[in-house]
Structure formats: C-alpha cells, structure tokens
C-alpha cells in the first residue's frame, strides 16, 4: 500500500499580526481557507490518480503528491 503525502505551509505571523489588529476569527479562517486552496491548486491530482491506479504500484511505499509545473520527476519515494 502506498501512502501519499501533501505538504501545505501556513505561516502564523500573518495571522498573528491581523489578529492583534482586531481582525475577527471568521475573517482569519476565511483567509486561511483561501491560502490552503491556493496551495492545493498547485498539486497535480490527475497525475496522482494515474499513479494510484497504475499496476506498477506494489508493496509499502511513501510518495509525495506531484506538483504542477514543478519540473521534477513525478514522485519521490522512500522505502
């Protein structure tokens, strides 16, 4: 079985600064959702599905989900 990893980054400084200025949590939450969606949009989920259904997938593996336009090979694996 392969386990796929997606890495998302959230920098707390932005949110701390706006919270200190009195921005309400609902606004911060909406911004966080937008930030995370932007990051998710960078991943190539079509390629992920193709990899997941590939008959070559065997054994225990850990794979990073590929990013769009990254110029890197499709997956990096750790055994």
mmCIF file of N, CA and C in Angstrom:
data_model
loop_
_atom_site.group_PDB
_atom_site.id
_atom_site.type_symbol
_atom_site.label_atom_id
_atom_site.label_comp_id
_atom_site.label_asym_id
_atom_site.label_seq_id
_atom_site.Cartn_x
_atom_site.Cartn_y
_atom_site.Cartn_z
ATOM 1 N N UNK A 1 0.841 -1.172 0.000
ATOM 2 C CA UNK A 1 0.000 0.000 0.000
ATOM 3 C C UNK A 1 0.888 1.238 0.000
ATOM 4 N N UNK A 2 0.526 2.178 -0.827
ATOM 5 C CA UNK A 2 1.268 3.442 -0.888
ATOM 6 C C UNK A 2 0.517 4.499 -0.097
ATOM 7 N N UNK A 3 1.251 5.272 0.655
ATOM 8 C CA UNK A 3 0.678 6.406 1.379
ATOM 9 C C UNK A 3 1.186 7.674 0.711
ATOM 10 N N UNK A 4 0.267 8.575 0.401
ATOM 11 C CA UNK A 4 0.615 9.803 -0.300
ATOM 12 C C UNK A 4 0.596 10.977 0.668
ATOM 13 N N UNK A 5 1.562 11.851 0.508
ATOM 14 C CA UNK A 5 1.729 12.989 1.411
ATOM 15 C C UNK A 5 1.576 14.288 0.633
ATOM 16 N N UNK A 6 0.787 15.191 1.177
ATOM 17 C CA UNK A 6 0.674 16.547 0.657
ATOM 18 C C UNK A 6 1.197 17.480 1.743
ATOM 19 N N UNK A 7 2.118 18.348 1.387
ATOM 20 C CA UNK A 7 2.695 19.282 2.356
ATOM 21 C C UNK A 7 2.128 20.672 2.081
ATOM 22 N N UNK A 8 1.464 21.227 3.084
ATOM 23 C CA UNK A 8 0.931 22.587 2.999
ATOM 24 C C UNK A 8 1.663 23.436 4.032
ATOM 25 N N UNK A 9 1.918 24.687 3.685
ATOM 26 C CA UNK A 9 2.628 25.581 4.593
ATOM 27 C C UNK A 9 1.700 26.694 5.057
ATOM 28 N N UNK A 10 1.728 26.959 6.352
ATOM 29 C CA UNK A 10 0.953 28.057 6.916
ATOM 30 C C UNK A 10 1.904 28.855 7.812
ATOM 31 N N UNK A 11 2.083 30.118 7.475
ATOM 32 C CA UNK A 11 2.936 30.981 8.278
ATOM 33 C C UNK A 11 2.051 31.732 9.270
ATOM 34 N N UNK A 12 2.313 31.540 10.539
ATOM 35 C CA UNK A 12 1.433 32.116 11.555
ATOM 36 C C UNK A 12 1.616 33.615 11.752
ATOM 37 N N UNK A 13 2.739 34.175 11.304
ATOM 38 C CA UNK A 13 2.994 35.601 11.502
ATOM 39 C C UNK A 13 1.914 36.488 10.912
ATOM 40 N N UNK A 14 1.477 36.178 9.718
ATOM 41 C CA UNK A 14 0.418 36.927 9.050
ATOM 42 C C UNK A 14 -0.851 36.932 9.897
ATOM 43 N N UNK A 15 -1.233 35.766 10.357
ATOM 44 C CA UNK A 15 -2.479 35.632 11.125
ATOM 45 C C UNK A 15 -2.373 36.279 12.501
ATOM 46 N N UNK A 16 -1.207 36.176 13.124
ATOM 47 C CA UNK A 16 -0.999 36.819 14.428
ATOM 48 C C UNK A 16 -1.118 38.339 14.305
ATOM 49 N N UNK A 17 -0.470 38.870 13.272
ATOM 50 C CA UNK A 17 -0.471 40.317 13.079
ATOM 51 C C UNK A 17 -1.898 40.845 12.898
ATOM 52 N N UNK A 18 -2.675 40.208 12.053
ATOM 53 C CA UNK A 18 -4.031 40.681 11.813
ATOM 54 C C UNK A 18 -4.950 40.426 13.005
ATOM 55 N N UNK A 19 -4.710 39.363 13.757
ATOM 56 C CA UNK A 19 -5.494 39.108 14.972
ATOM 57 C C UNK A 19 -5.213 40.197 16.006
ATOM 58 N N UNK A 20 -3.948 40.603 16.113
ATOM 59 C CA UNK A 20 -3.587 41.658 17.058
ATOM 60 C C UNK A 20 -4.209 42.994 16.665
ATOM 61 N N UNK A 21 -4.485 43.186 15.376
ATOM 62 C CA UNK A 21 -5.116 44.414 14.903
ATOM 63 C C UNK A 21 -6.637 44.353 15.046
ATOM 64 N N UNK A 22 -7.144 43.243 15.583
ATOM 65 C CA UNK A 22 -8.570 43.137 15.850
ATOM 66 C C UNK A 22 -9.383 42.415 14.787
ATOM 67 N N UNK A 23 -8.721 41.796 13.825
ATOM 68 C CA UNK A 23 -9.456 41.039 12.809
ATOM 69 C C UNK A 23 -10.153 39.860 13.484
ATOM 70 N N UNK A 24 -11.433 39.677 13.173
ATOM 71 C CA UNK A 24 -12.184 38.606 13.820
ATOM 72 C C UNK A 24 -11.783 37.243 13.257
ATOM 73 N N UNK A 25 -11.981 36.217 14.062
ATOM 74 C CA UNK A 25 -11.570 34.862 13.691
ATOM 75 C C UNK A 25 -12.237 34.370 12.420
ATOM 76 N N UNK A 26 -13.481 34.750 12.174
ATOM 77 C CA UNK A 26 -14.160 34.297 10.961
ATOM 78 C C UNK A 26 -13.450 34.801 9.709
ATOM 79 N N UNK A 27 -12.952 36.021 9.746
ATOM 80 C CA UNK A 27 -12.220 36.585 8.608
ATOM 81 C C UNK A 27 -10.884 35.866 8.446
ATOM 82 N N UNK A 28 -10.201 35.615 9.561
ATOM 83 C CA UNK A 28 -8.930 34.898 9.506
ATOM 84 C C UNK A 28 -9.129 33.478 8.987
ATOM 85 N N UNK A 29 -10.199 32.837 9.424
ATOM 86 C CA UNK A 29 -10.498 31.484 8.968
ATOM 87 C C UNK A 29 -10.755 31.458 7.464
ATOM 88 N N UNK A 30 -11.486 32.435 6.967
ATOM 89 C CA UNK A 30 -11.760 32.509 5.528
ATOM 90 C C UNK A 30 -10.458 32.712 4.747
ATOM 91 N N UNK A 31 -9.569 33.560 5.272
ATOM 92 C CA UNK A 31 -8.280 33.769 4.611
ATOM 93 C C UNK A 31 -7.454 32.489 4.619
ATOM 94 N N UNK A 32 -7.464 31.767 5.731
ATOM 95 C CA UNK A 32 -6.731 30.505 5.816
ATOM 96 C C UNK A 32 -7.260 29.506 4.791
ATOM 97 N N UNK A 33 -8.568 29.425 4.642
ATOM 98 C CA UNK A 33 -9.159 28.527 3.642
ATOM 99 C C UNK A 33 -8.680 28.893 2.242
ATOM 100 N N UNK A 34 -8.643 30.179 1.930
ATOM 101 C CA UNK A 34 -8.170 30.628 0.620
ATOM 102 C C UNK A 34 -6.695 30.290 0.414
ATOM 103 N N UNK A 35 -5.890 30.510 1.454
ATOM 104 C CA UNK A 35 -4.461 30.201 1.369
ATOM 105 C C UNK A 35 -4.241 28.706 1.123
ATOM 106 N N UNK A 36 -4.973 27.869 1.839
ATOM 107 C CA UNK A 36 -4.831 26.425 1.667
ATOM 108 C C UNK A 36 -5.330 25.979 0.299
ATOM 109 N N UNK A 37 -6.425 26.568 -0.179
ATOM 110 C CA UNK A 37 -6.938 26.212 -1.500
ATOM 111 C C UNK A 37 -5.932 26.583 -2.588
ATOM 112 N N UNK A 38 -5.284 27.735 -2.447
ATOM 113 C CA UNK A 38 -4.252 28.131 -3.410
ATOM 114 C C UNK A 38 -3.130 27.094 -3.461
ATOM 115 N N UNK A 39 -2.743 26.591 -2.299
ATOM 116 C CA UNK A 39 -1.688 25.584 -2.257
ATOM 117 C C UNK A 39 -2.160 24.262 -2.856
ATOM 118 N N UNK A 40 -3.384 23.869 -2.562
ATOM 119 C CA UNK A 40 -3.918 22.628 -3.131
ATOM 120 C C UNK A 40 -4.007 22.699 -4.647
ATOM 121 N N UNK A 41 -4.298 23.881 -5.169
ATOM 122 C CA UNK A 41 -4.394 24.068 -6.615
ATOM 123 C C UNK A 41 -3.060 23.830 -7.320
ATOM 124 N N UNK A 42 -1.965 23.862 -6.583
ATOM 125 C CA UNK A 42 -0.648 23.639 -7.168
ATOM 126 C C UNK A 42 -0.348 22.161 -7.403
ATOM 127 N N UNK A 43 -1.129 21.268 -6.821
ATOM 128 C CA UNK A 43 -0.870 19.838 -6.941
ATOM 129 C C UNK A 43 -1.542 19.255 -8.173
ATOM 130 N N UNK A 44 -0.898 18.273 -8.758
ATOM 131 C CA UNK A 44 -1.392 17.610 -9.957
ATOM 132 C C UNK A 44 -2.151 16.350 -9.548
ATOM 133 N N UNK A 45 -3.432 16.509 -9.227
ATOM 134 C CA UNK A 45 -4.223 15.384 -8.756
ATOM 135 C C UNK A 45 -4.558 14.402 -9.875
ATOM 136 N N UNK A 46 -4.577 14.855 -11.116
ATOM 137 C CA UNK A 46 -4.799 13.938 -12.234
ATOM 138 C C UNK A 46 -3.632 12.948 -12.326
ATOM 139 N N UNK A 47 -2.428 13.444 -12.200
ATOM 140 C CA UNK A 47 -1.262 12.569 -12.214
ATOM 141 C C UNK A 47 -1.277 11.649 -10.997
ATOM 142 N N UNK A 48 -1.729 12.150 -9.865
ATOM 143 C CA UNK A 48 -1.836 11.326 -8.663
ATOM 144 C C UNK A 48 -2.763 10.144 -8.897
ATOM 145 N N UNK A 49 -3.926 10.389 -9.480
ATOM 146 C CA UNK A 49 -4.873 9.304 -9.751
ATOM 147 C C UNK A 49 -4.259 8.284 -10.703
ATOM 148 N N UNK A 50 -3.577 8.762 -11.740
ATOM 149 C CA UNK A 50 -2.934 7.846 -12.686
ATOM 150 C C UNK A 50 -1.911 6.969 -11.965
ATOM 151 N N UNK A 51 -1.174 7.550 -11.048
ATOM 152 C CA UNK A 51 -0.187 6.785 -10.290
ATOM 153 C C UNK A 51 -0.865 5.784 -9.357
ATOM 154 N N UNK A 52 -1.964 6.201 -8.754
ATOM 155 C CA UNK A 52 -2.654 5.334 -7.796
ATOM 156 C C UNK A 52 -3.245 4.093 -8.459
ATOM 157 N N UNK A 53 -3.706 4.227 -9.690
ATOM 158 C CA UNK A 53 -4.336 3.080 -10.353
ATOM 159 C C UNK A 53 -3.357 2.302 -11.226
ATOM 160 N N UNK A 54 -2.117 2.723 -11.249
ATOM 161 C CA UNK A 54 -1.098 2.053 -12.036
ATOM 162 C C UNK A 54 -0.858 0.643 -11.506
ATOM 163 N N UNK A 55 -0.756 -0.346 -12.413
ATOM 164 C CA UNK A 55 -0.488 -1.722 -11.968
ATOM 165 C C UNK A 55 0.923 -1.892 -11.412
ATOM 166 N N UNK A 56 1.775 -0.900 -11.592
ATOM 167 C CA UNK A 56 3.147 -0.965 -11.080
ATOM 168 C C UNK A 56 3.233 -0.722 -9.582
ATOM 169 N N UNK A 57 2.165 -0.216 -8.984
ATOM 170 C CA UNK A 57 2.172 0.075 -7.551
ATOM 171 C C UNK A 57 2.130 -1.223 -6.755
ATOM 172 N N UNK A 58 3.160 -1.473 -5.973
ATOM 173 C CA UNK A 58 3.218 -2.671 -5.152
ATOM 174 C C UNK A 58 3.975 -2.374 -3.872
ATOM 175 N N UNK A 59 3.664 -3.117 -2.835
ATOM 176 C CA UNK A 59 4.423 -3.007 -1.595
ATOM 177 C C UNK A 59 4.156 -1.728 -0.828
ATOM 178 N N UNK A 60 4.854 -1.610 0.288
ATOM 179 C CA UNK A 60 4.730 -0.445 1.157
ATOM 180 C C UNK A 60 5.583 0.693 0.610
ATOM 181 N N UNK A 61 4.962 1.830 0.354
ATOM 182 C CA UNK A 61 5.686 2.977 -0.167
ATOM 183 C C UNK A 61 5.127 4.254 0.437
ATOM 184 N N UNK A 62 5.931 5.271 0.388
ATOM 185 C CA UNK A 62 5.531 6.608 0.801
ATOM 186 C C UNK A 62 5.870 7.525 -0.361
ATOM 187 N N UNK A 63 4.887 8.291 -0.838
ATOM 188 C CA UNK A 63 5.113 9.127 -2.014
ATOM 189 C C UNK A 63 4.568 10.522 -1.787
ATOM 190 N N UNK A 64 5.287 11.505 -2.313
ATOM 191 C CA UNK A 64 4.800 12.877 -2.290
ATOM 192 C C UNK A 64 3.901 13.088 -3.495
ATOM 193 N N UNK A 65 2.797 13.769 -3.285
ATOM 194 C CA UNK A 65 1.899 14.094 -4.388
ATOM 195 C C UNK A 65 2.622 15.063 -5.312
ATOM 196 N N UNK A 66 2.574 14.842 -6.632
ATOM 197 C CA UNK A 66 3.304 15.714 -7.555
ATOM 198 C C UNK A 66 2.696 17.100 -7.642
ATOM 199 N N UNK A 67 3.543 18.084 -7.851
ATOM 200 C CA UNK A 67 3.083 19.453 -8.063
ATOM 201 C C UNK A 67 3.026 19.740 -9.546
ATOM 202 N N UNK A 68 2.107 20.602 -9.931
ATOM 203 C CA UNK A 68 2.007 21.031 -11.321
ATOM 204 C C UNK A 68 3.216 21.892 -11.656
ATOM 205 N N UNK A 69 3.696 21.763 -12.879
ATOM 206 C CA UNK A 69 4.770 22.622 -13.399
ATOM 207 C C UNK A 69 5.997 22.686 -12.497
ATOM 208 N N UNK A 70 6.284 21.605 -11.803
ATOM 209 C CA UNK A 70 7.428 21.638 -10.889
ATOM 210 C C UNK A 70 8.745 21.359 -11.582
ATOM 211 N N UNK A 71 8.673 20.696 -12.732
ATOM 212 C CA UNK A 71 9.892 20.335 -13.417
ATOM 213 C C UNK A 71 10.603 19.154 -12.794
ATOM 214 N N UNK A 72 10.041 18.599 -11.726
ATOM 215 C CA UNK A 72 10.641 17.452 -11.050
ATOM 216 C C UNK A 72 9.999 16.176 -11.554
ATOM 217 N N UNK A 73 10.626 15.049 -11.256
ATOM 218 C CA UNK A 73 10.029 13.768 -11.601
ATOM 219 C C UNK A 73 8.713 13.619 -10.846
ATOM 220 N N UNK A 74 7.872 12.742 -11.309
ATOM 221 C CA UNK A 74 6.510 12.630 -10.793
ATOM 222 C C UNK A 74 6.450 12.407 -9.285
ATOM 223 N N UNK A 75 7.233 11.483 -8.774
ATOM 224 C CA UNK A 75 7.153 11.158 -7.359
ATOM 225 C C UNK A 75 8.539 10.894 -6.791
ATOM 226 N N UNK A 76 8.716 11.238 -5.533
ATOM 227 C CA UNK A 76 9.899 10.834 -4.786
ATOM 228 C C UNK A 76 9.430 9.794 -3.786
ATOM 229 N N UNK A 77 10.131 8.703 -3.679
ATOM 230 C CA UNK A 77 9.661 7.613 -2.822
ATOM 231 C C UNK A 77 10.690 7.283 -1.758
ATOM 232 N N UNK A 78 10.194 6.893 -0.627
ATOM 233 C CA UNK A 78 11.036 6.422 0.471
ATOM 234 C C UNK A 78 10.560 5.036 0.842
ATOM 235 N N UNK A 79 11.478 4.111 0.937
ATOM 236 C CA UNK A 79 11.101 2.728 1.275
ATOM 237 C C UNK A 79 11.488 2.446 2.702
#
